[in-house]
Tab-separated table of N, CA and C in Angstrom:
chain	number	residue	atom	x	y	z
A	1	UNK	N	10.187	7.456	9.084
A	1	UNK	CA	9.720	6.673	7.370
A	1	UNK	C	10.631	5.977	7.180
A	2	UNK	N	10.038	4.688	6.943
A	2	UNK	CA	11.059	3.915	6.173
A	2	UNK	C	11.110	3.431	4.919
A	3	UNK	N	12.022	3.640	3.688
A	3	UNK	CA	11.714	3.289	2.519
A	3	UNK	C	12.485	1.963	1.853
A	4	UNK	N	11.767	0.930	1.357
A	4	UNK	CA	12.229	-0.364	0.920
A	4	UNK	C	12.312	0.002	-0.459
A	5	UNK	N	13.331	-0.550	-1.275
A	5	UNK	CA	13.666	-0.323	-2.471
A	5	UNK	C	13.627	-1.945	-3.066
A	6	UNK	N	12.738	-2.111	-3.908
A	6	UNK	CA	12.504	-3.508	-4.504
A	6	UNK	C	12.608	-3.304	-6.235
A	7	UNK	N	13.119	-4.087	-6.316
A	7	UNK	CA	13.681	-4.218	-8.095
A	7	UNK	C	11.911	-4.023	-8.661
A	8	UNK	N	12.430	-3.457	-10.050
A	8	UNK	CA	11.259	-3.137	-10.816
A	8	UNK	C	10.559	-1.825	-10.804
A	9	UNK	N	11.834	-0.855	-10.457
A	9	UNK	CA	11.313	0.449	-10.399
A	9	UNK	C	10.593	0.716	-11.697
A	10	UNK	N	9.983	1.550	-11.683
A	10	UNK	CA	9.104	2.249	-12.898
A	10	UNK	C	9.792	3.792	-13.258
A	11	UNK	N	10.836	3.373	-14.849
A	11	UNK	CA	11.274	5.067	-14.842
A	11	UNK	C	10.026	6.017	-15.591
A	12	UNK	N	10.288	6.892	-15.073
A	12	UNK	CA	9.277	8.366	-15.836
A	12	UNK	C	10.154	8.672	-17.243
A	13	UNK	N	9.448	8.689	-18.143
A	13	UNK	CA	9.890	9.429	-19.414
A	13	UNK	C	8.996	10.729	-19.415
A	14	UNK	N	9.953	11.536	-20.062
A	14	UNK	CA	9.326	13.005	-20.177
A	14	UNK	C	8.781	13.330	-21.725
A	15	UNK	N	7.520	14.296	-21.563
A	15	UNK	CA	7.014	14.422	-22.881
A	15	UNK	C	7.851	15.234	-23.572
A	16	UNK	N	8.395	14.897	-24.959
A	16	UNK	CA	9.210	15.918	-25.661
A	16	UNK	C	8.195	16.779	-26.828
A	17	UNK	N	8.266	18.179	-26.612
A	17	UNK	CA	7.583	19.084	-27.749
A	17	UNK	C	8.790	19.590	-28.692
A	18	UNK	N	8.484	19.496	-29.788
A	18	UNK	CA	9.268	19.826	-31.129
A	18	UNK	C	8.302	20.153	-32.078
A	19	UNK	N	8.370	21.360	-32.835
A	19	UNK	CA	7.787	22.241	-33.965
A	19	UNK	C	6.454	22.011	-33.852
A	20	UNK	N	6.070	22.315	-32.015
A	20	UNK	CA	4.571	22.891	-32.278
A	20	UNK	C	3.542	21.292	-31.848
A	21	UNK	N	4.560	20.068	-31.915
A	21	UNK	CA	4.049	18.647	-31.687
A	21	UNK	C	4.716	18.142	-30.333
A	22	UNK	N	3.191	17.349	-29.947
A	22	UNK	CA	3.791	16.400	-28.573
A	22	UNK	C	3.980	14.874	-28.954
A	23	UNK	N	4.812	14.306	-28.503
A	23	UNK	CA	5.086	13.005	-28.607
A	23	UNK	C	5.554	12.419	-27.010
A	24	UNK	N	4.435	11.105	-27.284
A	24	UNK	CA	4.547	10.662	-25.720
A	24	UNK	C	5.484	9.526	-26.014
A	25	UNK	N	6.195	9.462	-25.033
A	25	UNK	CA	7.050	8.196	-25.022
A	25	UNK	C	6.494	7.237	-24.362
A	26	UNK	N	6.461	6.084	-25.067
A	26	UNK	CA	5.527	5.148	-24.215
A	26	UNK	C	6.772	4.109	-23.438
A	27	UNK	N	6.500	4.279	-22.152
A	27	UNK	CA	7.413	3.447	-20.820
A	27	UNK	C	5.966	3.266	-20.092
A	28	UNK	N	6.418	2.179	-19.515
A	28	UNK	CA	5.427	1.528	-18.519
A	28	UNK	C	4.814	2.374	-17.476
A	29	UNK	N	5.527	3.416	-16.943
A	29	UNK	CA	5.192	4.216	-15.830
A	29	UNK	C	4.220	5.266	-16.513
A	30	UNK	N	3.972	5.286	-17.897
A	30	UNK	CA	3.035	6.486	-18.252
A	30	UNK	C	1.739	5.873	-17.777
A	31	UNK	N	1.512	4.704	-17.636
A	31	UNK	CA	0.305	4.372	-17.277
A	31	UNK	C	0.241	3.809	-15.840
A	32	UNK	N	1.515	3.617	-15.026
A	32	UNK	CA	1.072	2.985	-13.600
A	32	UNK	C	1.227	1.735	-13.657
A	33	UNK	N	1.555	1.544	-12.716
A	33	UNK	CA	1.230	-0.087	-12.199
A	33	UNK	C	-0.023	-0.364	-11.104
A	34	UNK	N	-0.680	-0.865	-11.783
A	34	UNK	CA	-2.064	-0.624	-10.822
A	34	UNK	C	-2.114	-1.562	-9.739
A	35	UNK	N	-2.533	-1.136	-8.674
A	35	UNK	CA	-3.288	-1.663	-7.357
A	35	UNK	C	-4.483	-2.494	-7.727
A	36	UNK	N	-4.384	-3.979	-7.902
A	36	UNK	CA	-5.407	-4.734	-8.040
A	36	UNK	C	-6.291	-4.996	-7.129
A	37	UNK	N	-5.776	-5.508	-5.933
A	37	UNK	CA	-6.803	-5.721	-4.759
A	37	UNK	C	-5.941	-5.877	-3.190
A	38	UNK	N	-6.847	-5.146	-2.469
A	38	UNK	CA	-6.279	-5.457	-1.012
A	38	UNK	C	-7.071	-6.494	-0.291
A	39	UNK	N	-6.427	-7.584	0.473
A	39	UNK	CA	-7.585	-8.668	0.845
A	39	UNK	C	-6.779	-8.468	2.356
A	40	UNK	N	-7.448	-9.212	3.278
A	40	UNK	CA	-7.193	-9.268	4.586
A	40	UNK	C	-7.566	-10.781	5.609
A	41	UNK	N	-6.951	-10.978	6.535
A	41	UNK	CA	-7.283	-12.451	7.149
A	41	UNK	C	-7.189	-12.002	8.452
A	42	UNK	N	-8.346	-12.232	9.221
A	42	UNK	CA	-8.071	-12.130	10.837
A	42	UNK	C	-7.900	-12.814	11.555
A	43	UNK	N	-7.164	-12.978	12.470
A	43	UNK	CA	-6.886	-13.863	13.173
A	43	UNK	C	-6.702	-13.473	14.655
A	44	UNK	N	-6.941	-14.310	15.827
A	44	UNK	CA	-6.834	-13.832	17.108
A	44	UNK	C	-6.035	-12.840	17.725
A	45	UNK	N	-4.721	-13.102	17.175
A	45	UNK	CA	-3.323	-12.265	17.811
A	45	UNK	C	-2.939	-11.071	16.303
A	46	UNK	N	-3.506	-11.332	15.414
A	46	UNK	CA	-3.044	-10.912	14.096
A	46	UNK	C	-3.833	-10.892	12.685
A	47	UNK	N	-3.729	-9.376	12.225
A	47	UNK	CA	-4.448	-9.543	11.059
A	47	UNK	C	-3.480	-9.493	9.979
A	48	UNK	N	-4.055	-10.083	8.898
A	48	UNK	CA	-2.780	-9.935	7.893
A	48	UNK	C	-3.466	-9.470	6.635
A	49	UNK	N	-2.889	-8.346	6.077
A	49	UNK	CA	-3.581	-7.701	4.917
A	49	UNK	C	-2.373	-7.997	3.926
A	50	UNK	N	-2.890	-8.233	2.344
A	50	UNK	CA	-2.305	-8.560	1.123
A	50	UNK	C	-2.408	-7.509	0.142
A	51	UNK	N	-1.429	-6.682	-0.276
A	51	UNK	CA	-1.708	-5.747	-1.405
A	51	UNK	C	-1.302	-6.103	-2.524
A	52	UNK	N	-2.048	-6.354	-3.623
A	52	UNK	CA	-1.485	-6.660	-4.591
A	52	UNK	C	-1.325	-5.764	-5.747
A	53	UNK	N	-0.222	-5.677	-6.299
A	53	UNK	CA	0.106	-4.566	-7.432
A	53	UNK	C	0.479	-5.639	-8.850
A	54	UNK	N	0.446	-5.011	-9.704
A	54	UNK	CA	0.609	-6.056	-10.983
A	54	UNK	C	2.367	-6.530	-11.108
A	55	UNK	N	2.994	-5.218	-10.706
A	55	UNK	CA	4.678	-5.520	-11.044
A	55	UNK	C	5.188	-5.138	-9.316
A	56	UNK	N	6.527	-5.432	-9.105
A	56	UNK	CA	7.213	-4.983	-8.049
A	56	UNK	C	7.247	-3.448	-7.971
A	57	UNK	N	7.336	-2.974	-7.107
A	57	UNK	CA	7.021	-1.242	-6.663
A	57	UNK	C	8.140	-1.009	-5.559
A	58	UNK	N	8.487	0.020	-5.647
A	58	UNK	CA	9.257	0.799	-4.455
A	58	UNK	C	8.309	1.199	-3.441
A	59	UNK	N	8.384	1.229	-2.276
A	59	UNK	CA	7.389	1.523	-1.312
A	59	UNK	C	8.130	2.326	-0.330
A	60	UNK	N	7.548	2.918	0.567
A	60	UNK	CA	7.859	3.568	1.914
A	60	UNK	C	6.770	3.453	2.836
A	61	UNK	N	6.823	3.688	4.072
A	61	UNK	CA	5.726	3.307	5.110
A	61	UNK	C	5.893	4.146	6.465
A	62	UNK	N	5.187	4.135	6.944
A	62	UNK	CA	5.469	5.143	8.433
A	62	UNK	C	3.887	4.498	9.636
A	63	UNK	N	4.375	4.955	10.623
A	63	UNK	CA	2.965	4.623	11.523
A	63	UNK	C	2.885	6.348	12.042
A	64	UNK	N	1.526	6.672	11.904
A	64	UNK	CA	1.179	7.736	12.652
A	64	UNK	C	0.500	7.859	13.646
A	65	UNK	N	0.588	8.560	14.604
A	65	UNK	CA	-0.557	8.630	15.868
A	65	UNK	C	-2.137	9.316	15.478
A	66	UNK	N	-2.503	8.844	16.538
A	66	UNK	CA	-4.104	9.338	16.680
A	66	UNK	C	-4.025	11.047	16.306
A	67	UNK	N	-5.096	11.495	15.675
A	67	UNK	CA	-5.186	12.805	15.712
A	67	UNK	C	-6.648	13.142	16.094
A	68	UNK	N	-6.780	13.353	17.372
A	68	UNK	CA	-7.776	13.284	18.369
A	68	UNK	C	-8.678	14.446	17.965
A	69	UNK	N	-8.137	15.666	17.228
A	69	UNK	CA	-8.652	16.816	16.915
A	69	UNK	C	-9.475	16.836	15.828
A	70	UNK	N	-8.759	15.546	14.533
A	70	UNK	CA	-9.718	15.715	13.638
A	70	UNK	C	-10.225	14.264	13.598
A	71	UNK	N	-9.956	13.509	14.533
A	71	UNK	CA	-11.039	11.927	14.595
A	71	UNK	C	-10.468	11.089	13.939
A	72	UNK	N	-9.113	11.426	13.910
A	72	UNK	CA	-8.531	10.053	13.150
A	72	UNK	C	-7.706	9.298	14.094
A	73	UNK	N	-8.141	8.000	13.883
A	73	UNK	CA	-7.297	6.607	14.553
A	73	UNK	C	-5.982	7.005	14.370
A	74	UNK	N	-5.186	6.157	14.994
A	74	UNK	CA	-3.429	5.822	14.817
A	74	UNK	C	-4.114	5.190	13.453
A	75	UNK	N	-2.307	5.239	12.577
A	75	UNK	CA	-2.689	4.798	11.223
A	75	UNK	C	-1.340	4.400	10.938
A	76	UNK	N	-1.131	3.387	9.933
A	76	UNK	CA	0.306	2.834	9.228
A	76	UNK	C	0.056	3.534	8.109
A	77	UNK	N	0.475	4.153	7.009
A	77	UNK	CA	0.615	4.323	5.793
A	77	UNK	C	1.743	3.582	4.729
A	78	UNK	N	1.361	3.359	3.764
A	78	UNK	CA	2.033	2.415	2.559
A	78	UNK	C	2.209	3.068	1.495
A	79	UNK	N	3.181	4.214	0.996
A	79	UNK	CA	3.229	4.403	-0.491
A	79	UNK	C	3.833	3.550	-1.371
A	80	UNK	N	3.377	3.579	-2.457
A	80	UNK	CA	3.422	2.553	-3.689
A	80	UNK	C	3.858	3.351	-4.839
A	81	UNK	N	5.218	3.560	-5.015
A	81	UNK	CA	5.686	4.401	-6.114
A	81	UNK	C	5.603	4.130	-7.182
A	82	UNK	N	5.120	4.621	-8.230
A	82	UNK	CA	4.891	4.033	-9.828
A	82	UNK	C	3.571	3.443	-9.607
A	83	UNK	N	2.925	3.571	-8.889
A	83	UNK	CA	1.600	2.895	-8.935
A	83	UNK	C	0.114	3.814	-9.307
A	84	UNK	N	-0.979	3.196	-9.199
A	84	UNK	CA	-2.440	4.053	-9.189
A	84	UNK	C	-3.361	2.955	-9.336
A	85	UNK	N	-4.544	3.633	-9.051
A	85	UNK	CA	-5.724	2.686	-8.471
A	85	UNK	C	-5.995	1.831	-9.710
A	86	UNK	N	-5.967	0.651	-9.823
A	86	UNK	CA	-6.798	-0.364	-10.785
A	86	UNK	C	-8.114	-0.037	-10.895
A	87	UNK	N	-8.795	-0.522	-11.938
A	87	UNK	CA	-9.743	-0.467	-12.389
A	87	UNK	C	-10.558	-1.601	-11.907
A	88	UNK	N	-9.894	-3.132	-11.495
A	88	UNK	CA	-10.306	-4.174	-10.857
A	88	UNK	C	-10.565	-3.909	-9.515
A	89	UNK	N	-9.443	-2.664	-8.635
A	89	UNK	CA	-9.659	-2.395	-7.189
A	89	UNK	C	-10.958	-1.528	-7.152
A	90	UNK	N	-10.766	-0.354	-7.952
A	90	UNK	CA	-11.785	0.428	-7.921
A	90	UNK	C	-13.434	-0.120	-7.961
A	91	UNK	N	-13.587	-1.111	-8.882
A	91	UNK	CA	-14.841	-1.251	-8.913
A	91	UNK	C	-15.342	-2.353	-7.761
A	92	UNK	N	-14.514	-3.018	-6.948
A	92	UNK	CA	-14.822	-4.262	-5.976
A	92	UNK	C	-14.993	-3.452	-5.181
A	93	UNK	N	-14.563	-2.057	-4.516
A	93	UNK	CA	-14.435	-1.351	-3.155
A	93	UNK	C	-15.442	-0.028	-3.422
A	94	UNK	N	-15.993	0.204	-2.281
A	94	UNK	CA	-16.797	1.467	-1.921
A	94	UNK	C	-15.960	2.519	-1.939
A	95	UNK	N	-16.238	3.608	-2.542
A	95	UNK	CA	-15.622	5.100	-2.780
A	95	UNK	C	-15.825	5.503	-1.341
A	96	UNK	N	-14.726	6.260	-1.082
A	96	UNK	CA	-14.621	7.096	0.360
A	96	UNK	C	-13.881	8.393	0.100
A	97	UNK	N	-14.657	9.382	0.089
A	97	UNK	CA	-13.801	11.042	-0.403
A	97	UNK	C	-13.320	10.577	-1.460
A	98	UNK	N	-11.975	11.120	-1.742
A	98	UNK	CA	-11.480	10.538	-2.767
A	98	UNK	C	-10.635	9.654	-3.155
A	99	UNK	N	-10.791	8.243	-2.324
A	99	UNK	CA	-10.109	6.966	-2.519
A	99	UNK	C	-11.277	5.780	-2.246
A	100	UNK	N	-10.757	4.573	-1.956
A	100	UNK	CA	-11.793	3.524	-1.621
A	100	UNK	C	-11.353	2.731	-0.437
A	101	UNK	N	-12.387	2.294	-0.235
A	101	UNK	CA	-12.334	1.466	1.454
A	101	UNK	C	-12.587	0.039	1.390
A	102	UNK	N	-11.654	-0.492	2.185
A	102	UNK	CA	-11.769	-1.894	2.350
A	102	UNK	C	-12.435	-2.018	3.953
A	103	UNK	N	-13.600	-2.464	4.303
A	103	UNK	CA	-14.088	-2.703	5.725
A	103	UNK	C	-13.207	-3.642	6.323
A	104	UNK	N	-13.132	-3.270	7.529
A	104	UNK	CA	-12.607	-4.520	8.232
A	104	UNK	C	-13.123	-4.775	9.613
A	105	UNK	N	-12.898	-3.946	10.484
A	105	UNK	CA	-13.500	-4.370	11.779
A	105	UNK	C	-13.355	-5.406	12.636
A	106	UNK	N	-12.261	-5.643	12.933
A	106	UNK	CA	-12.166	-6.477	13.609
A	106	UNK	C	-11.286	-6.913	15.014
A	107	UNK	N	-11.286	-5.707	15.428
A	107	UNK	CA	-10.649	-5.393	16.526
A	107	UNK	C	-9.231	-4.677	16.585
A	108	UNK	N	-8.581	-5.083	15.660
A	108	UNK	CA	-7.018	-4.760	15.243
A	108	UNK	C	-7.339	-3.428	14.197
A	109	UNK	N	-7.939	-3.828	13.209
A	109	UNK	CA	-8.365	-2.846	12.093
A	109	UNK	C	-9.308	-2.273	11.986
A	110	UNK	N	-9.710	-0.875	11.723
A	110	UNK	CA	-11.108	-0.129	11.393
A	110	UNK	C	-11.631	-0.753	9.540
A	111	UNK	N	-10.304	-0.366	9.289
A	111	UNK	CA	-10.409	-0.544	7.705
A	111	UNK	C	-8.904	-0.197	7.108
A	112	UNK	N	-9.136	-0.329	5.823
A	112	UNK	CA	-8.086	-0.272	4.854
A	112	UNK	C	-8.510	0.904	3.631
A	113	UNK	N	-7.811	2.025	3.729
A	113	UNK	CA	-7.922	2.902	2.322
A	113	UNK	C	-6.899	2.953	1.653
A	114	UNK	N	-7.407	3.491	0.206
A	114	UNK	CA	-6.326	3.500	-0.700
A	114	UNK	C	-6.969	4.661	-1.633
A	115	UNK	N	-5.824	4.898	-2.206
A	115	UNK	CA	-6.412	6.592	-2.756
A	115	UNK	C	-5.028	7.168	-3.847
A	116	UNK	N	-5.432	7.821	-4.934
A	116	UNK	CA	-4.330	8.035	-5.651
A	116	UNK	C	-3.836	9.640	-5.079
A	117	UNK	N	-2.517	9.063	-4.425
A	117	UNK	CA	-2.061	10.435	-3.316
A	117	UNK	C	-1.372	11.387	-4.348
A	118	UNK	N	-0.720	10.769	-5.348
A	118	UNK	CA	-0.139	11.639	-6.396
A	118	UNK	C	-0.504	10.995	-7.894
A	119	UNK	N	-0.141	11.586	-8.795
A	119	UNK	CA	-0.085	10.794	-10.023
A	119	UNK	C	0.616	9.893	-10.026
A	120	UNK	N	1.870	9.631	-9.359
A	120	UNK	CA	2.642	8.576	-9.642
A	120	UNK	C	2.370	7.903	-8.348
A	121	UNK	N	2.032	7.946	-7.273
A	121	UNK	CA	1.836	6.909	-6.181
A	121	UNK	C	0.500	7.057	-5.773
A	122	UNK	N	0.171	5.709	-5.299
A	122	UNK	CA	-1.055	5.265	-4.567
A	122	UNK	C	-0.086	4.873	-3.050
A	123	UNK	N	-1.410	5.984	-1.987
A	123	UNK	CA	-1.220	5.622	-0.782
A	123	UNK	C	-2.072	4.553	-0.219
A	124	UNK	N	-1.779	3.808	0.748
A	124	UNK	CA	-2.524	2.630	1.495
A	124	UNK	C	-2.582	3.008	2.790
A	125	UNK	N	-3.829	3.322	3.433
A	125	UNK	CA	-3.647	3.790	4.867
A	125	UNK	C	-4.691	2.631	5.820
A	126	UNK	N	-3.893	1.997	6.870
A	126	UNK	CA	-4.651	1.400	8.045
A	126	UNK	C	-4.966	1.797	8.788
A	127	UNK	N	-6.287	2.037	9.143
A	127	UNK	CA	-6.789	2.936	10.358
A	127	UNK	C	-7.117	1.798	11.452
A	128	UNK	N	-6.257	2.261	12.663
A	128	UNK	CA	-5.757	1.253	13.429
A	128	UNK	C	-6.773	1.118	14.912
A	129	UNK	N	-7.635	-0.058	15.429
A	129	UNK	CA	-7.940	-0.026	16.871
A	129	UNK	C	-6.806	-0.154	17.491
A	130	UNK	N	-5.848	-1.112	17.407
A	130	UNK	CA	-5.072	-1.860	18.326
A	130	UNK	C	-3.662	-2.366	17.472
A	131	UNK	N	-2.522	-1.667	18.111
A	131	UNK	CA	-1.370	-1.602	17.256
A	131	UNK	C	-0.260	-2.533	18.510
A	132	UNK	N	0.371	-3.538	18.551
A	132	UNK	CA	1.439	-3.348	19.065
A	132	UNK	C	3.096	-3.820	18.308
A	133	UNK	N	2.529	-3.899	17.063
A	133	UNK	CA	3.664	-4.032	16.312
A	133	UNK	C	3.342	-4.728	14.721
A	134	UNK	N	3.949	-4.343	13.607
A	134	UNK	CA	4.116	-4.358	12.614
A	134	UNK	C	5.090	-4.982	11.877
A	135	UNK	N	4.663	-5.679	10.447
A	135	UNK	CA	6.028	-6.281	9.490
A	135	UNK	C	5.183	-6.057	8.390
A	136	UNK	N	6.194	-5.757	7.082
A	136	UNK	CA	5.900	-5.970	5.805
A	136	UNK	C	6.538	-6.717	4.968
A	137	UNK	N	6.322	-7.705	4.432
A	137	UNK	CA	6.940	-8.589	3.564
A	137	UNK	C	6.733	-8.544	2.159
A	138	UNK	N	7.544	-8.046	1.432
A	138	UNK	CA	7.606	-8.285	-0.002
A	138	UNK	C	7.713	-9.408	-0.786
A	139	UNK	N	6.215	-9.825	-1.644
A	139	UNK	CA	6.693	-11.567	-2.128
A	139	UNK	C	6.444	-11.202	-3.398
A	140	UNK	N	6.819	-12.136	-4.135
A	140	UNK	CA	6.644	-12.139	-5.594
A	140	UNK	C	5.738	-13.645	-6.115
A	141	UNK	N	4.904	-13.151	-7.459
A	141	UNK	CA	4.493	-14.170	-8.245
A	141	UNK	C	3.425	-14.985	-7.548
A	142	UNK	N	1.934	-13.750	-7.607
A	142	UNK	CA	2.362	-12.485	-7.979
A	142	UNK	C	3.093	-11.514	-7.004
A	143	UNK	N	3.019	-10.158	-7.376
A	143	UNK	CA	3.621	-9.544	-6.626
A	143	UNK	C	2.441	-8.762	-5.465
A	144	UNK	N	3.285	-8.537	-3.944
A	144	UNK	CA	2.464	-8.215	-3.027
A	144	UNK	C	2.897	-8.076	-1.966
A	145	UNK	N	2.206	-7.263	-1.313
A	145	UNK	CA	3.026	-6.792	0.136
A	145	UNK	C	2.207	-7.301	1.256
A	146	UNK	N	2.707	-8.122	1.730
A	146	UNK	CA	2.006	-8.700	2.931
A	146	UNK	C	2.166	-7.647	4.147
A	147	UNK	N	1.476	-7.326	5.068
A	147	UNK	CA	1.238	-6.513	6.140
A	147	UNK	C	0.716	-6.952	7.157
A	148	UNK	N	1.210	-7.412	8.183
A	148	UNK	CA	0.955	-8.297	9.462
A	148	UNK	C	0.907	-7.238	10.717
A	149	UNK	N	-0.099	-7.061	11.146
A	149	UNK	CA	-0.293	-6.309	12.524
A	149	UNK	C	-0.953	-7.047	13.492
A	150	UNK	N	0.008	-6.432	14.455
A	150	UNK	CA	-0.028	-7.251	15.799
A	150	UNK	C	-0.581	-6.356	16.535
A	151	UNK	N	-1.742	-7.177	17.646
A	151	UNK	CA	-2.405	-6.493	18.424
A	151	UNK	C	-1.620	-6.327	19.894
A	152	UNK	N	-2.365	-5.741	20.920
A	152	UNK	CA	-1.676	-5.308	21.827
A	152	UNK	C	-1.199	-6.844	22.927
A	153	UNK	N	-0.289	-6.682	23.282
A	153	UNK	CA	0.332	-8.132	23.701
A	153	UNK	C	1.030	-9.070	22.732
A	154	UNK	N	1.290	-8.453	21.525
A	154	UNK	CA	2.185	-9.009	20.574
A	154	UNK	C	3.647	-9.158	20.855
A	155	UNK	N	4.260	-9.793	20.458
A	155	UNK	CA	5.755	-10.002	20.604
A	155	UNK	C	6.652	-9.705	19.369
A	156	UNK	N	6.341	-9.137	18.565
A	156	UNK	CA	6.950	-8.783	17.263
A	156	UNK	C	7.633	-7.633	16.968
A	157	UNK	N	9.144	-7.740	16.438
A	157	UNK	CA	9.610	-6.363	15.957
A	157	UNK	C	8.994	-5.953	14.621
A	158	UNK	N	9.423	-5.150	14.646
A	158	UNK	CA	9.101	-4.078	13.007
A	158	UNK	C	10.404	-4.510	12.108
A	159	UNK	N	9.938	-5.249	11.151
A	159	UNK	CA	10.592	-6.048	10.499
A	159	UNK	C	10.246	-5.560	9.106
A	160	UNK	N	11.107	-5.087	7.864
A	160	UNK	CA	10.871	-4.842	6.625
A	160	UNK	C	11.781	-5.884	5.851
A	161	UNK	N	11.500	-6.724	5.069
A	161	UNK	CA	12.405	-8.005	4.303
A	161	UNK	C	12.609	-6.727	2.520
A	162	UNK	N	13.918	-6.531	2.763
A	162	UNK	CA	14.419	-5.710	1.529
A	162	UNK	C	14.278	-6.316	0.044
A	163	UNK	N	13.835	-7.685	0.124
A	163	UNK	CA	14.144	-8.299	-1.132
A	163	UNK	C	12.950	-9.262	-1.268
A	164	UNK	N	12.014	-9.372	-2.504
A	164	UNK	CA	10.987	-10.311	-2.409
A	164	UNK	C	11.515	-11.612	-1.963
A	165	UNK	N	10.620	-12.455	-1.463
A	165	UNK	CA	10.349	-13.900	-1.476
A	165	UNK	C	9.763	-14.535	-2.196
A	166	UNK	N	10.632	-15.648	-2.408
A	166	UNK	CA	9.808	-16.577	-3.772
A	166	UNK	C	8.964	-17.148	-2.773
A	167	UNK	N	7.680	-17.733	-3.355
A	167	UNK	CA	6.698	-18.596	-2.518
A	167	UNK	C	6.427	-19.896	-3.205
């Protein structure tokens, strides 16, 4: 599992209880950083996925092998810490179980899925048909994670940029 630390972490605030009253401390993390869109572009040798979040996030990712017993293809997951499923994203994509689906089916990717994996974490899963390698690049203005998936025969090595690049 790789973790990339990006500026803009959301702090969590405790709820304070005094004399039978509850006071909520207003901080950004209380509402979460909304995932607003997942877009993709298909090319003969690779597919590019852009994961849009309103502000910079800390994320971690890993590649998971196929689970033939459960009928799951190989996949890559990306956890967006301090994030939540945004209303715009939920309205634009079909519901799939506890999450939402972005159908792709281009020979490299079956689909992208996103769900609220924990109260303060969104998990994006890329279900793969073919994978040689991948890279994740955080970009800013607007903040997004760009994921390039290279199919069989590609020549890229795994890269995770540690800082957002300016566009």
